[in-house]
Each structure stands twice: as structure tokens, then as C-alpha cells.
PDB file of C-alpha atoms in Angstrom:
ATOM      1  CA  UNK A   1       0.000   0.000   0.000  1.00  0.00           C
ATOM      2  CA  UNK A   2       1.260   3.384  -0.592  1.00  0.00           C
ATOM      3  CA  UNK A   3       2.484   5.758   1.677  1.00  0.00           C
ATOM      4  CA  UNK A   4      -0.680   7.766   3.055  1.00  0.00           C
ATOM      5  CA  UNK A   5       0.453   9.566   6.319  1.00  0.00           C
ATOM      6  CA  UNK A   6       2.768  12.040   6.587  1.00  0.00           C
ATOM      7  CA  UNK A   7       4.692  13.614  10.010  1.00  0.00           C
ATOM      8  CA  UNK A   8       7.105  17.105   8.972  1.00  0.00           C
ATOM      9  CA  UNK A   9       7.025  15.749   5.797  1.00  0.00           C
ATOM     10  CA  UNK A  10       8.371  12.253   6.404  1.00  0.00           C
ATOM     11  CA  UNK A  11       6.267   9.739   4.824  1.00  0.00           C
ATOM     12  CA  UNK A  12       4.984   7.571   7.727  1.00  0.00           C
ATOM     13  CA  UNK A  13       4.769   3.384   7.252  1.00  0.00           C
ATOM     14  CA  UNK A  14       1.070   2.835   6.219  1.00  0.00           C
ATOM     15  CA  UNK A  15      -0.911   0.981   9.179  1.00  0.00           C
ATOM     16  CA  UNK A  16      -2.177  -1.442   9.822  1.00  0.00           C
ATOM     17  CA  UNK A  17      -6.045  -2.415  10.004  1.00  0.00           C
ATOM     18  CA  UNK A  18      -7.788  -0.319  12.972  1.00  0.00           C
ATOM     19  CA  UNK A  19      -7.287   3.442  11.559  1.00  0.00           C
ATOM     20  CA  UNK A  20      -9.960   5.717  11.795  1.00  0.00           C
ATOM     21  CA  UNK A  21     -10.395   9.257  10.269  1.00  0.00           C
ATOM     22  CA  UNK A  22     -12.269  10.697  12.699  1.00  0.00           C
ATOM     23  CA  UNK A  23     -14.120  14.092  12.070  1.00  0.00           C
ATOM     24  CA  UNK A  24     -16.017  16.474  14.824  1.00  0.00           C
ATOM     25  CA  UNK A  25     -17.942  18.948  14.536  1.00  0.00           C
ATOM     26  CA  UNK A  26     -18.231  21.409  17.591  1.00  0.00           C
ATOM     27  CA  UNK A  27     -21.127  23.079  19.123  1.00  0.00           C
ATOM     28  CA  UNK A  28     -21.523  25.794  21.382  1.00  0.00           C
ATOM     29  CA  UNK A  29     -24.303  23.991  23.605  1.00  0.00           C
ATOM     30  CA  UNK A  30     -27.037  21.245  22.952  1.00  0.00           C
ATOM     31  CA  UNK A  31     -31.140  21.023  23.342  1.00  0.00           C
ATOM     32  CA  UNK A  32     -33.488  23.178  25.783  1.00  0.00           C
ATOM     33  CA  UNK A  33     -35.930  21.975  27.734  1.00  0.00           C
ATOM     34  CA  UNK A  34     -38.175  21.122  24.932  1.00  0.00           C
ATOM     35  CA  UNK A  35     -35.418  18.826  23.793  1.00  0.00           C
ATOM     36  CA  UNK A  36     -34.780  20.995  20.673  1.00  0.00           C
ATOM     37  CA  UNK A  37     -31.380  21.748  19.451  1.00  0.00           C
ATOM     38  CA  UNK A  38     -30.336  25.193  19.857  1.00  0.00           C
ATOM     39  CA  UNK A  39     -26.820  24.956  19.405  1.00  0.00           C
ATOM     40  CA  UNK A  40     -24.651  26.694  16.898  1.00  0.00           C
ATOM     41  CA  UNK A  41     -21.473  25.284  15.056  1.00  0.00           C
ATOM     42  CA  UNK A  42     -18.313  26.580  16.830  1.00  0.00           C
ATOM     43  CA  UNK A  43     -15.348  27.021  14.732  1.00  0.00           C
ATOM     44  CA  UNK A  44     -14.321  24.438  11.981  1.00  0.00           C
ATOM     45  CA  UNK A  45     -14.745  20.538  11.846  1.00  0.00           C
ATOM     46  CA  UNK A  46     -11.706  19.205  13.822  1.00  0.00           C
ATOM     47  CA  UNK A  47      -9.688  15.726  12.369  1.00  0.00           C
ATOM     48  CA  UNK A  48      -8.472  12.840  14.984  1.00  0.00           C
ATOM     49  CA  UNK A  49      -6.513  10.242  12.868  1.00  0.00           C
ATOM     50  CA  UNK A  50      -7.799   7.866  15.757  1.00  0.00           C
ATOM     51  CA  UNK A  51      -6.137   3.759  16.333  1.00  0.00           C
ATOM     52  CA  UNK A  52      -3.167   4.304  14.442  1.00  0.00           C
ATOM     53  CA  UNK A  53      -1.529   0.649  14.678  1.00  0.00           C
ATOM     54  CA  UNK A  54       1.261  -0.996  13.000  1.00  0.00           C
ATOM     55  CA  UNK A  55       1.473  -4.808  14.274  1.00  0.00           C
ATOM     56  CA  UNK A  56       4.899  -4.926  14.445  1.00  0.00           C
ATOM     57  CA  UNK A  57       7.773  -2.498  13.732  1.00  0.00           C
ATOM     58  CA  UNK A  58      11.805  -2.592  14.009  1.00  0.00           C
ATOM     59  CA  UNK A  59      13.254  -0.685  17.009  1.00  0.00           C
ATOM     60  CA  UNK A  60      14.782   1.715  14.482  1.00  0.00           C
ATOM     61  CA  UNK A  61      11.563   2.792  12.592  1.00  0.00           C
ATOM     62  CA  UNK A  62       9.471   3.030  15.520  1.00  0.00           C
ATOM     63  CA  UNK A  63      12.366   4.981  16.861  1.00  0.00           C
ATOM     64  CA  UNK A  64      12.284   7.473  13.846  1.00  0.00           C
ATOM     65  CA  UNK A  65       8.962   7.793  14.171  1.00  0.00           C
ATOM     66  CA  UNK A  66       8.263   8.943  17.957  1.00  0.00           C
ATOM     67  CA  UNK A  67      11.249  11.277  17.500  1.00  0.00           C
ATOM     68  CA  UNK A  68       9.320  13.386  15.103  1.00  0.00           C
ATOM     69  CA  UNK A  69       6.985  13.621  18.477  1.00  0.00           C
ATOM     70  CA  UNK A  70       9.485  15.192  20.213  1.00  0.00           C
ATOM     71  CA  UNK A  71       8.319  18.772  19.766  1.00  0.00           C
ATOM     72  CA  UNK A  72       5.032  17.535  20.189  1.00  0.00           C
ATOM     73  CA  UNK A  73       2.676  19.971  17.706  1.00  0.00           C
ATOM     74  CA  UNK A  74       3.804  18.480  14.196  1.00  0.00           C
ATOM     75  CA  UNK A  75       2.406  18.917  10.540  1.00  0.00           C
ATOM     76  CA  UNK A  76      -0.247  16.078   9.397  1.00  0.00           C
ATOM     77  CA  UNK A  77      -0.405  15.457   5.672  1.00  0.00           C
ATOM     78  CA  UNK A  78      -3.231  12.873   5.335  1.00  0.00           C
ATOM     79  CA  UNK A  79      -6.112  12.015   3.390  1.00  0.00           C
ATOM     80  CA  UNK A  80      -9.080  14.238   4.008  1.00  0.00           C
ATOM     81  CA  UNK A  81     -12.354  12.115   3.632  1.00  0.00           C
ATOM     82  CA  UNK A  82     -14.617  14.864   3.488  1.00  0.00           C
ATOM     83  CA  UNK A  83     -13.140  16.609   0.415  1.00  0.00           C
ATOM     84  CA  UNK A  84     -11.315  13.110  -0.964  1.00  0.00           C
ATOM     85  CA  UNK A  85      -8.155  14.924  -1.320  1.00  0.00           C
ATOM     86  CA  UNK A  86      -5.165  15.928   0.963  1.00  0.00           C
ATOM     87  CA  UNK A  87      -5.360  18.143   3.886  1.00  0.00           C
ATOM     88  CA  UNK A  88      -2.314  19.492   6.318  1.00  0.00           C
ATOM     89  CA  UNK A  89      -3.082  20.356   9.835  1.00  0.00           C
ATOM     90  CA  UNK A  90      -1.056  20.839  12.872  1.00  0.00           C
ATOM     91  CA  UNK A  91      -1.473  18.139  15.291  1.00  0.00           C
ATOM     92  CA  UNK A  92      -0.582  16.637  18.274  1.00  0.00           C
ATOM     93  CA  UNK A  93      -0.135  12.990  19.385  1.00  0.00           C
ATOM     94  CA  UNK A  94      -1.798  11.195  22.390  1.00  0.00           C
ATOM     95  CA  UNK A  95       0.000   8.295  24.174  1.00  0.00           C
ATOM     96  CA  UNK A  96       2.359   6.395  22.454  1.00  0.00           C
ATOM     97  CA  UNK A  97       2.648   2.538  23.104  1.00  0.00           C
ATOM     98  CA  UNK A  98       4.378  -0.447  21.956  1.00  0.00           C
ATOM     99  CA  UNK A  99       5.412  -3.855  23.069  1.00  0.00           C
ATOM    100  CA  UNK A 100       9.178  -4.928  23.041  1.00  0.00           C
ATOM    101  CA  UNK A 101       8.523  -8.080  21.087  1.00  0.00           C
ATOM    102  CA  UNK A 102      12.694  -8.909  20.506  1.00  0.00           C
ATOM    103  CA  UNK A 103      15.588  -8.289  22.174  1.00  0.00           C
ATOM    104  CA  UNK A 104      18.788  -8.046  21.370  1.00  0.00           C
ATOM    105  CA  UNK A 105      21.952  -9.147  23.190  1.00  0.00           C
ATOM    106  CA  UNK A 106      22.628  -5.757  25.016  1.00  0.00           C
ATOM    107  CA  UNK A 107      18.971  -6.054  26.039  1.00  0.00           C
ATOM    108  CA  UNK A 108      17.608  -3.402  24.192  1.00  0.00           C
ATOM    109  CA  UNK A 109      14.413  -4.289  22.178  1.00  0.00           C
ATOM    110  CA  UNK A 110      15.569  -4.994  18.067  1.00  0.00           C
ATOM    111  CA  UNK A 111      11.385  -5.189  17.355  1.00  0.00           C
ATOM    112  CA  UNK A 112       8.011  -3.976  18.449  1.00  0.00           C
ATOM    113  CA  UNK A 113       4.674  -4.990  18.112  1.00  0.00           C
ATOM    114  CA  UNK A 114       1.118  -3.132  19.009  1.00  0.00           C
ATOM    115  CA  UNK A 115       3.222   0.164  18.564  1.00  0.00           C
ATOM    116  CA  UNK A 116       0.663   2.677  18.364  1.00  0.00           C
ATOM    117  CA  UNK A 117      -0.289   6.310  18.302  1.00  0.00           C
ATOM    118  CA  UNK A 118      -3.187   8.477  18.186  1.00  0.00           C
ATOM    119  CA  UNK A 119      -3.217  12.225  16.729  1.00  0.00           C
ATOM    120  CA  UNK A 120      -5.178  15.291  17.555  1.00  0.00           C
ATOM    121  CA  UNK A 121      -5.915  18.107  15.585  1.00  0.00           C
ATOM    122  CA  UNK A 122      -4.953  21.282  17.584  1.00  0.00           C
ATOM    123  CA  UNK A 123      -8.407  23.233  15.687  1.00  0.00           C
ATOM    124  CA  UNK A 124      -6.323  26.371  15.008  1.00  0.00           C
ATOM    125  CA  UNK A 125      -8.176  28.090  12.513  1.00  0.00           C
ATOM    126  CA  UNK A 126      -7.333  28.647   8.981  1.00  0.00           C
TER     127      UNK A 126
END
């Protein structure tokens, strides 16, 4: 599969099954009493790319990967569903995880598996 996620411009292995393009729309309250909605839109949709999960990964690319985390608000380029083209947002990521899966002989892990990642649009306006 190609290459469909990207992180400061570094194309990003292409997960597994589980990924979710998530979209939200905001509102600035919900129904009265009547059980009517009376809400208004609040800003722009927001994007979640939401169970981002590659079943197993070398200790090098997962590495690479969570060190383009490091200053934590990084450039998305991903496919917007909405639109069916590319969008670019600044995001952020939500817990990383992974599980050491092999080890190598100075007992660091050489492979992961369940390494995953969720990430957050930070709704900055356009």
C-alpha cells in the first residue's frame, strides 16, 4: 500500500487495520428543555486520525517515528475524507505505546509490536 500519512514531511509506514479518520464537529451547547437543538457550530470541523496501529515495527523505525513527536505539535499530511483529497493540519499525538517483542543481546528491544499512536488536531483556525 502506498504511503498515506505524513509527520514534517516524512512519509509515515502505512498501518495497519484499525485506523480511523475521525471528524467532529463542535457546538456551542445542545437542546433546551423542549429537547430541541439550539446549538450553533463553533469554529471548523476538527480531524483525529484515531487507532493508528502498525502490528509490528523494528526498534529503528518506531524509533524514527516517535522522535518526530518530540516537539510535540507536528504537521499532518493525510487524506481528508470529506473533500477526498489531501489536507495538512497541525497536530498533536496522544500516548504512544508499543510492546518490546525482541531483544537483542545488550537487552535493548531490536522489534516492536502493538506500537501505536493516536493524533489530535490542535483546531487552530485557517
Amino acid at each position: 500500500m502506498a504511503c498515506f500519512i505524513y509527520i514534517n514531511g516524512k512519509e509515515f509506514p502505512s498501518p495497519d487495520l484499525g485506523l480511523e479518520f475521525l471528524v467532529a464537529t463542535f457546538v456551542s451547547s445542545g437542546k433546551n428543555a423542549n429537547g430541541e437543538f439550539v446549538g450553533q457550530r463553533v469554529g471548523r470541523d476538527q480531524y483525529k486520525l484515531n487507532n493508528l496501529v502498525w502490528n509490528k515495527l523494528d526498534a529503528a523505525t518506531w524509533s524514527a517515528m516517535l522522535k518526530e513527536f518530540q516537539e510535540f505539535v507536528v504537521t499532518v499530511k493525510f487524506p481528508d475524507m470529506v473533500n477526498n483529497d489531501w489536507l495538512t493540519l497541525r497536530m498533536y499525538p496522544g500516548d504512544r505505546t508499543a510492546q518490546p517483542l525482541q531483544v537483542g543481546a545488550d537487552g535493548l528491544p531490536t522489534m516492536y509490536s502493538q506500537c501505536k499512536v493516536n493524533i489530535v488536531d490542535c483546531g487552530e483556525l485557517d
